[in-house]
PDB file of C-alpha atoms in Angstrom:
ATOM      1  CA  MET A  27      10.056 -29.712 -13.962  1.00 88.00           C
ATOM      2  CA  GLU A  28      13.751 -28.583 -14.471  1.00 94.00           C
ATOM      3  CA  THR A  29      14.998 -28.143 -18.065  1.00 97.00           C
ATOM      4  CA  LEU A  30      18.503 -29.199 -19.105  1.00 97.00           C
ATOM      5  CA  GLU A  31      19.731 -25.746 -19.249  1.00 97.00           C
ATOM      6  CA  LYS A  32      18.448 -25.119 -15.670  1.00 97.00           C
ATOM      7  CA  TYR A  33      19.889 -28.291 -14.437  1.00 98.00           C
ATOM      8  CA  LYS A  34      23.468 -27.534 -15.898  1.00 97.00           C
ATOM      9  CA  LYS A  35      23.419 -23.938 -14.461  1.00 96.00           C
ATOM     10  CA  ARG A  36      22.570 -25.496 -10.981  1.00 97.00           C
ATOM     11  CA  ILE A  37      25.185 -28.424 -10.832  1.00 97.00           C
ATOM     12  CA  TYR A  38      28.322 -26.518 -12.514  1.00 95.00           C
ATOM     13  CA  SER A  39      27.990 -24.200  -9.691  1.00 93.00           C
ATOM     14  CA  PHE A  40      29.339 -26.968  -7.691  1.00 94.00           C
ATOM     15  CA  MET A  41      30.403 -29.800  -9.512  1.00 95.00           C
ATOM     16  CA  LYS A  42      33.208 -27.777 -11.316  1.00 89.00           C
ATOM     17  CA  GLU A  43      34.568 -25.989  -8.194  1.00 87.00           C
ATOM     18  CA  GLU A  44      38.300 -26.180  -7.786  1.00 82.00           C
ATOM     19  CA  ILE A  45      39.643 -26.911  -4.479  1.00 84.00           C
ATOM     20  CA  SER A  46      41.382 -23.749  -3.375  1.00 83.00           C
ATOM     21  CA  GLU A  47      44.960 -23.650  -1.948  1.00 80.00           C
ATOM     22  CA  GLY A  48      45.404 -23.908   1.726  1.00 85.00           C
ATOM     23  CA  TYR A  49      41.836 -25.450   1.918  1.00 91.00           C
ATOM     24  CA  THR A  50      40.984 -27.757   4.918  1.00 93.00           C
ATOM     25  CA  PHE A  51      37.800 -29.336   5.973  1.00 94.00           C
ATOM     26  CA  GLN A  52      36.032 -31.248   8.326  1.00 96.00           C
ATOM     27  CA  THR A  53      33.664 -34.115   7.176  1.00 97.00           C
ATOM     28  CA  HIS A  54      30.006 -33.373   7.450  1.00 97.00           C
ATOM     29  CA  SER A  55      28.521 -34.331  10.948  1.00 96.00           C
ATOM     30  CA  GLY A  56      25.846 -36.542   9.304  1.00 96.00           C
ATOM     31  CA  LEU A  57      28.627 -38.744   7.843  1.00 98.00           C
ATOM     32  CA  SER A  58      28.980 -40.426  11.242  1.00 97.00           C
ATOM     33  CA  ARG A  59      25.768 -42.069  10.930  1.00 97.00           C
ATOM     34  CA  LYS A  60      26.784 -44.004   8.173  1.00 98.00           C
ATOM     35  CA  ILE A  61      30.610 -44.457   8.528  1.00 98.00           C
ATOM     36  CA  SER A  62      32.513 -45.155  11.873  1.00 98.00           C
ATOM     37  CA  ASP A  63      35.556 -43.339  12.986  1.00 97.00           C
ATOM     38  CA  THR A  64      37.853 -46.287  11.679  1.00 97.00           C
ATOM     39  CA  GLY A  65      35.907 -45.937   8.365  1.00 98.00           C
ATOM     40  CA  SER A  66      33.997 -49.061   8.481  1.00 98.00           C
ATOM     41  CA  PHE A  67      30.161 -48.974   7.263  1.00 98.00           C
ATOM     42  CA  LEU A  68      27.672 -48.771   9.745  1.00 98.00           C
ATOM     43  CA  THR A  69      24.172 -50.028   9.880  1.00 98.00           C
ATOM     44  CA  PHE A  70      22.082 -47.488   8.322  1.00 98.00           C
ATOM     45  CA  VAL A  71      19.070 -48.861   6.582  1.00 98.00           C
ATOM     46  CA  GLY A  72      16.435 -47.260   3.966  1.00 98.00           C
ATOM     47  CA  ASP A  73      15.339 -47.574   0.496  1.00 98.00           C
ATOM     48  CA  THR A  74      15.826 -45.871  -3.061  1.00 98.00           C
ATOM     49  CA  VAL A  75      15.208 -45.997  -6.691  1.00 98.00           C
ATOM     50  CA  VAL A  76      18.417 -46.484  -8.553  1.00 98.00           C
ATOM     51  CA  PHE A  77      19.744 -47.175 -12.004  1.00 98.00           C
ATOM     52  CA  LEU A  78      21.972 -50.123 -11.940  1.00 98.00           C
ATOM     53  CA  LEU A  79      25.137 -49.918 -14.125  1.00 98.00           C
ATOM     54  CA  ASP A  80      26.426 -52.437 -16.813  1.00 96.00           C
ATOM     55  CA  ASP A  81      29.583 -54.325 -16.165  1.00 97.00           C
ATOM     56  CA  GLU A  82      31.600 -52.234 -18.534  1.00 97.00           C
ATOM     57  CA  THR A  83      30.664 -49.050 -16.642  1.00 97.00           C
ATOM     58  CA  GLN A  84      31.395 -50.678 -13.252  1.00 97.00           C
ATOM     59  CA  LYS A  85      34.772 -51.334 -14.383  1.00 97.00           C
ATOM     60  CA  SER A  86      35.462 -48.042 -15.672  1.00 97.00           C
ATOM     61  CA  LEU A  87      34.188 -46.296 -12.560  1.00 98.00           C
ATOM     62  CA  GLU A  88      36.286 -48.959 -10.424  1.00 98.00           C
ATOM     63  CA  LYS A  89      39.531 -47.413 -12.150  1.00 98.00           C
ATOM     64  CA  TYR A  90      38.652 -44.135 -10.707  1.00 98.00           C
ATOM     65  CA  GLN A  91      37.987 -45.439  -7.441  1.00 98.00           C
ATOM     66  CA  ASN A  92      41.465 -47.262  -7.504  1.00 98.00           C
ATOM     67  CA  GLN A  93      43.106 -43.958  -8.165  1.00 98.00           C
ATOM     68  CA  LEU A  94      41.517 -42.399  -5.166  1.00 98.00           C
ATOM     69  CA  TYR A  95      42.660 -45.279  -2.896  1.00 98.00           C
ATOM     70  CA  GLU A  96      46.111 -45.573  -4.168  1.00 98.00           C
ATOM     71  CA  GLU A  97      46.815 -41.889  -3.168  1.00 96.00           C
ATOM     72  CA  CYS A  98      44.356 -40.835  -0.703  1.00 97.00           C
ATOM     73  CA  ARG A  99      43.582 -43.906   1.479  1.00 97.00           C
ATOM     74  CA  ASP A 100      44.097 -42.138   4.739  1.00 97.00           C
ATOM     75  CA  MET A 101      40.987 -39.885   4.171  1.00 98.00           C
ATOM     76  CA  LEU A 102      38.827 -42.693   3.023  1.00 98.00           C
ATOM     77  CA  ALA A 103      36.373 -45.226   4.397  1.00 98.00           C
ATOM     78  CA  ASP A 104      36.234 -48.833   3.576  1.00 98.00           C
ATOM     79  CA  ARG A 105      35.798 -49.155  -0.341  1.00 98.00           C
ATOM     80  CA  ILE A 106      32.445 -49.587  -1.966  1.00 98.00           C
ATOM     81  CA  ASP A 107      32.107 -52.608  -3.889  1.00 98.00           C
ATOM     82  CA  SER A 108      32.148 -51.561  -7.616  1.00 97.00           C
ATOM     83  CA  GLN A 109      29.271 -54.004  -8.085  1.00 96.00           C
ATOM     84  CA  THR A 110      27.059 -51.704  -5.984  1.00 96.00           C
ATOM     85  CA  PHE A 111      27.850 -48.649  -7.982  1.00 98.00           C
ATOM     86  CA  HIS A 112      24.544 -46.990  -9.063  1.00 98.00           C
ATOM     87  CA  ILE A 113      22.893 -43.748 -10.068  1.00 98.00           C
ATOM     88  CA  THR A 114      20.336 -42.662  -7.707  1.00 98.00           C
ATOM     89  CA  LEU A 115      16.957 -41.431  -9.261  1.00 98.00           C
ATOM     90  CA  HIS A 116      15.034 -40.647  -6.073  1.00 98.00           C
ATOM     91  CA  ASP A 117      15.868 -41.300  -2.339  1.00 97.00           C
ATOM     92  CA  LEU A 118      12.963 -42.565  -0.309  1.00 98.00           C
ATOM     93  CA  SER A 119      13.540 -43.248   3.606  1.00 97.00           C
ATOM     94  CA  ASN A 120      16.615 -43.881   5.620  1.00 97.00           C
ATOM     95  CA  GLY A 121      17.705 -43.900   9.453  1.00 96.00           C
ATOM     96  CA  ASN A 122      18.298 -46.433  12.242  1.00 95.00           C
ATOM     97  CA  PRO A 123      16.463 -49.638  12.113  1.00 96.00           C
ATOM     98  CA  SER A 124      12.910 -49.440  13.786  1.00 97.00           C
ATOM     99  CA  GLU A 125       9.471 -50.886  13.094  1.00 97.00           C
ATOM    100  CA  GLU A 126       8.071 -47.464  11.936  1.00 97.00           C
ATOM    101  CA  LEU A 127      10.877 -47.358   9.256  1.00 97.00           C
ATOM    102  CA  TRP A 128      10.154 -51.042   8.116  1.00 96.00           C
ATOM    103  CA  GLN A 129       6.503 -49.880   7.521  1.00 97.00           C
ATOM    104  CA  ILE A 130       7.205 -46.902   5.826  1.00 97.00           C
ATOM    105  CA  SER A 131       9.783 -48.789   3.463  1.00 97.00           C
ATOM    106  CA  ARG A 132       7.104 -51.466   2.989  1.00 96.00           C
ATOM    107  CA  ARG A 133       4.620 -48.806   1.837  1.00 97.00           C
ATOM    108  CA  ASN A 134       7.415 -47.098  -0.462  1.00 97.00           C
ATOM    109  CA  HIS A 135       8.081 -50.790  -1.911  1.00 97.00           C
ATOM    110  CA  ILE A 136       4.330 -51.199  -2.819  1.00 96.00           C
ATOM    111  CA  HIS A 137       3.982 -47.871  -4.326  1.00 97.00           C
ATOM    112  CA  THR A 138       7.083 -47.721  -6.056  1.00 97.00           C
ATOM    113  CA  THR A 139       6.809 -51.103  -7.688  1.00 96.00           C
ATOM    114  CA  ARG A 140       3.631 -49.954  -9.365  1.00 96.00           C
ATOM    115  CA  ILE A 141       5.067 -46.784 -10.674  1.00 97.00           C
ATOM    116  CA  LEU A 142       8.153 -48.893 -11.942  1.00 96.00           C
ATOM    117  CA  GLU A 143       5.684 -50.945 -13.873  1.00 96.00           C
ATOM    118  CA  GLU A 144       4.091 -48.050 -15.334  1.00 94.00           C
ATOM    119  CA  PHE A 145       7.539 -46.725 -16.603  1.00 94.00           C
ATOM    120  CA  ARG A 146       8.170 -50.179 -18.093  1.00 92.00           C
ATOM    121  CA  GLN A 147       4.884 -49.943 -20.287  1.00 92.00           C
ATOM    122  CA  MET A 148       6.050 -46.825 -21.956  1.00 88.00           C
ATOM    123  CA  ASP A 149       8.047 -46.709 -24.849  1.00 82.00           C
ATOM    124  CA  MET A 150      11.184 -45.016 -23.602  1.00 84.00           C
ATOM    125  CA  ASP A 151      14.454 -44.585 -25.374  1.00 89.00           C
ATOM    126  CA  LYS A 152      17.827 -44.990 -23.519  1.00 94.00           C
ATOM    127  CA  ILE A 153      18.829 -42.252 -21.344  1.00 97.00           C
ATOM    128  CA  ARG A 154      22.148 -40.904 -22.059  1.00 98.00           C
ATOM    129  CA  LEU A 155      24.301 -39.355 -19.323  1.00 98.00           C
ATOM    130  CA  LYS A 156      27.734 -37.346 -19.470  1.00 98.00           C
ATOM    131  CA  PRO A 157      30.198 -37.347 -16.888  1.00 98.00           C
ATOM    132  CA  VAL A 158      30.830 -33.691 -15.703  1.00 98.00           C
ATOM    133  CA  ALA A 159      33.188 -34.021 -12.944  1.00 97.00           C
ATOM    134  CA  VAL A 160      34.521 -36.050  -9.968  1.00 97.00           C
ATOM    135  CA  PHE A 161      34.091 -33.652  -6.816  1.00 96.00           C
ATOM    136  CA  ASN A 162      33.752 -33.484  -3.095  1.00 95.00           C
ATOM    137  CA  MET A 163      30.084 -34.099  -2.119  1.00 95.00           C
ATOM    138  CA  MET A 164      29.280 -31.796   0.857  1.00 94.00           C
ATOM    139  CA  ASN A 165      32.336 -33.086   2.695  1.00 95.00           C
ATOM    140  CA  THR A 166      30.589 -36.821   2.839  1.00 97.00           C
ATOM    141  CA  SER A 167      31.685 -38.403  -0.235  1.00 98.00           C
ATOM    142  CA  ILE A 168      33.620 -38.361  -3.590  1.00 98.00           C
ATOM    143  CA  VAL A 169      31.388 -38.550  -6.404  1.00 98.00           C
ATOM    144  CA  LEU A 170      30.879 -38.608 -10.217  1.00 98.00           C
ATOM    145  CA  GLY A 171      28.655 -36.101 -11.263  1.00 98.00           C
ATOM    146  CA  LEU A 172      26.383 -36.301 -14.317  1.00 98.00           C
ATOM    147  CA  GLU A 173      24.286 -34.586 -16.597  1.00 98.00           C
ATOM    148  CA  PRO A 174      21.798 -35.594 -19.401  1.00 98.00           C
ATOM    149  CA  VAL A 175      23.355 -35.405 -22.790  1.00 98.00           C
ATOM    150  CA  ASN A 176      20.104 -33.906 -24.512  1.00 97.00           C
ATOM    151  CA  ASP A 177      16.731 -32.282 -23.811  1.00 97.00           C
ATOM    152  CA  GLY A 178      15.224 -35.888 -24.553  1.00 96.00           C
ATOM    153  CA  SER A 179      17.190 -37.619 -21.741  1.00 97.00           C
ATOM    154  CA  CYS A 180      16.640 -34.723 -19.385  1.00 97.00           C
ATOM    155  CA  GLN A 181      12.886 -34.683 -19.730  1.00 96.00           C
ATOM    156  CA  MET A 182      12.725 -38.468 -19.169  1.00 96.00           C
ATOM    157  CA  ILE A 183      14.644 -38.323 -16.065  1.00 97.00           C
ATOM    158  CA  MET A 184      12.755 -35.315 -14.537  1.00 97.00           C
ATOM    159  CA  GLU A 185       9.321 -36.967 -15.529  1.00 96.00           C
ATOM    160  CA  MET A 186      10.376 -40.244 -13.626  1.00 97.00           C
ATOM    161  CA  TYR A 187      11.906 -38.067 -10.697  1.00 98.00           C
ATOM    162  CA  ASP A 188       8.608 -35.962 -10.443  1.00 97.00           C
ATOM    163  CA  ARG A 189       6.408 -39.166 -10.532  1.00 97.00           C
ATOM    164  CA  LEU A 190       8.227 -40.667  -7.598  1.00 98.00           C
ATOM    165  CA  GLN A 191       7.906 -37.428  -5.650  1.00 98.00           C
ATOM    166  CA  GLN A 192       4.427 -38.750  -5.444  1.00 96.00           C
ATOM    167  CA  VAL A 193       5.783 -41.552  -3.093  1.00 97.00           C
ATOM    168  CA  VAL A 194       8.037 -39.573  -1.093  1.00 98.00           C
ATOM    169  CA  GLU A 195       8.323 -35.617  -1.652  1.00 97.00           C
ATOM    170  CA  LEU A 196      11.876 -34.388  -1.305  1.00 96.00           C
ATOM    171  CA  ASN A 197      12.639 -31.088  -0.702  1.00 94.00           C
ATOM    172  CA  TYR A 198      15.893 -30.839  -2.796  1.00 93.00           C
ATOM    173  CA  PRO A 199      16.321 -31.275  -6.475  1.00 95.00           C
ATOM    174  CA  LEU A 200      17.862 -34.365  -8.418  1.00 97.00           C
ATOM    175  CA  THR A 201      21.776 -34.262  -8.696  1.00 97.00           C
ATOM    176  CA  LEU A 202      22.509 -37.239 -10.784  1.00 98.00           C
ATOM    177  CA  HIS A 203      25.827 -38.819  -9.590  1.00 98.00           C
ATOM    178  CA  VAL A 204      27.667 -42.050  -8.656  1.00 98.00           C
ATOM    179  CA  THR A 205      29.363 -42.470  -5.069  1.00 98.00           C
ATOM    180  CA  LEU A 206      32.862 -43.584  -5.918  1.00 98.00           C
ATOM    181  CA  ALA A 207      33.968 -43.540  -2.138  1.00 98.00           C
ATOM    182  CA  TYR A 208      32.976 -42.133   1.426  1.00 98.00           C
ATOM    183  CA  PHE A 209      35.356 -39.986   3.580  1.00 98.00           C
ATOM    184  CA  LYS A 210      36.393 -41.263   6.906  1.00 98.00           C
ATOM    185  CA  PRO A 211      34.821 -38.889   9.430  1.00 98.00           C
ATOM    186  CA  GLY A 212      37.590 -36.467  10.670  1.00 97.00           C
ATOM    187  CA  ASP A 213      39.603 -33.200   9.977  1.00 97.00           C
ATOM    188  CA  TYR A 214      41.645 -33.252   6.901  1.00 96.00           C
ATOM    189  CA  SER A 215      45.018 -30.737   6.447  1.00 95.00           C
ATOM    190  CA  SER A 216      45.640 -28.771   3.500  1.00 95.00           C
ATOM    191  CA  GLU A 217      48.331 -31.249   2.431  1.00 95.00           C
ATOM    192  CA  SER A 218      45.728 -34.212   2.425  1.00 95.00           C
ATOM    193  CA  VAL A 219      43.315 -31.962   0.578  1.00 95.00           C
ATOM    194  CA  GLN A 220      45.748 -30.761  -1.828  1.00 95.00           C
ATOM    195  CA  LYS A 221      46.730 -34.376  -2.738  1.00 96.00           C
ATOM    196  CA  LEU A 222      43.180 -35.280  -3.274  1.00 96.00           C
ATOM    197  CA  LYS A 223      42.693 -32.216  -5.516  1.00 95.00           C
ATOM    198  CA  ARG A 224      45.596 -33.602  -7.757  1.00 96.00           C
ATOM    199  CA  VAL A 225      43.883 -37.103  -8.047  1.00 97.00           C
ATOM    200  CA  ILE A 226      40.678 -35.805  -8.763  1.00 97.00           C
ATOM    201  CA  GLY A 227      42.238 -33.432 -11.453  1.00 96.00           C
ATOM    202  CA  LYS A 228      43.959 -36.422 -12.921  1.00 97.00           C
ATOM    203  CA  ILE A 229      40.681 -38.499 -13.158  1.00 97.00           C
ATOM    204  CA  ASN A 230      38.615 -35.602 -14.596  1.00 97.00           C
ATOM    205  CA  SER A 231      41.352 -35.345 -17.311  1.00 96.00           C
ATOM    206  CA  ALA A 232      40.186 -38.656 -18.875  1.00 95.00           C
ATOM    207  CA  LEU A 233      36.658 -39.206 -17.955  1.00 97.00           C
ATOM    208  CA  ILE A 234      34.741 -41.811 -20.000  1.00 96.00           C
ATOM    209  CA  PRO A 235      32.429 -39.976 -22.481  1.00 96.00           C
ATOM    210  CA  GLU A 236      28.961 -41.210 -21.760  1.00 97.00           C
ATOM    211  CA  ILE A 237      26.920 -43.650 -19.693  1.00 98.00           C
ATOM    212  CA  GLU A 238      23.856 -45.208 -21.038  1.00 97.00           C
ATOM    213  CA  VAL A 239      20.830 -46.496 -18.943  1.00 97.00           C
ATOM    214  CA  ASN A 240      17.531 -47.701 -19.846  1.00 95.00           C
ATOM    215  CA  ILE A 241      14.396 -48.500 -17.914  1.00 95.00           C
ATOM    216  CA  GLU A 242      15.366 -52.247 -17.447  1.00 95.00           C
ATOM    217  CA  GLN A 243      18.208 -50.981 -15.329  1.00 96.00           C
ATOM    218  CA  LEU A 244      15.762 -48.891 -12.970  1.00 97.00           C
ATOM    219  CA  PHE A 245      15.037 -50.767  -9.605  1.00 97.00           C
ATOM    220  CA  TYR A 246      13.644 -50.151  -6.173  1.00 98.00           C
ATOM    221  CA  GLN A 247      16.072 -51.380  -3.634  1.00 98.00           C
ATOM    222  CA  ARG A 248      16.753 -51.539   0.171  1.00 98.00           C
ATOM    223  CA  PHE A 249      20.071 -51.041   1.827  1.00 98.00           C
ATOM    224  CA  ASP A 250      21.412 -52.206   5.157  1.00 98.00           C
ATOM    225  CA  ASP A 251      24.368 -50.052   5.128  1.00 98.00           C
ATOM    226  CA  MET A 252      26.192 -47.880   2.163  1.00 98.00           C
ATOM    227  CA  ASN A 253      27.673 -50.987   0.720  1.00 98.00           C
ATOM    228  CA  THR A 254      24.740 -53.388   0.899  1.00 98.00           C
ATOM    229  CA  TYR A 255      21.930 -52.850  -1.538  1.00 97.00           C
ATOM    230  CA  TYR A 256      19.287 -55.514  -2.535  1.00 96.00           C
ATOM    231  CA  GLU A 257      16.029 -56.038  -3.887  1.00 94.00           C
ATOM    232  CA  PRO A 258      13.332 -57.016  -1.548  1.00 92.00           C
ATOM    233  CA  MET A 259      11.123 -60.114  -1.695  1.00 76.00           C
ATOM    234  CA  GLY A 260       8.071 -59.641  -3.927  1.00 63.00           C
ATOM    235  CA  THR A 261       5.813 -61.268  -1.159  1.00 54.00           C
ATOM    236  CA  GLU A 262       5.873 -57.978   0.508  1.00 62.00           C
ATOM    237  CA  LEU A 263       3.689 -56.515  -2.124  1.00 59.00           C
ATOM    238  CA  SER A 264       0.414 -57.831  -0.736  1.00 51.00           C
ATOM    239  CA  GLY A 265      -1.662 -55.577   1.115  1.00 48.00           C
ATOM    240  CA  SER A 266      -1.883 -51.596   0.729  1.00 42.00           C
TER     241      SER A 266
END
């Protein structure tokens, strides 16, 4: 299980990277599965476990989103609704709609719901998270990276993540973040990228000090695209 010290060492290696002068980039090839060439959200279905955010936090993050769209709109896909902002605890399944994926998602729902019920029966403190930086996530999106404030919050997060690994075992470690915007697929010049760098720098100079979440904000959700998340009906939980 990753300690806070190891987590910080790993995430700082990319969250705090500066965009260099003259840097250009092409968006990640996988982005075209989620975002069209015109920037609209494509059908891309799946399920996940997320912390939903309170209204005050959503409004604060929406201000960061507004700054990005005011100055870098030509690089960005359609806006994510701020009410869907969330912190992903564990990815489960995703892809194009199919009967196979639906059955996988149904099983995930059953197993995850049982685990979340176990979590809610525990006496868990609030989990305190500190914003680290807004940064470019692998040329797919612009996200706010987060770190636990203390060892206690880190341990709770990592224990829950490890437990959910029993539902779907991921081959990559947890990186806590909130997605603020997706890029529109394409190639971007150094001028566009430097404009993005200036906006990100401005946002990072005045980040909110802390985000608190608790077990009551943790939910299993399905998505139909990167802007449409919902809780499935409980009637699916019959069977095994």
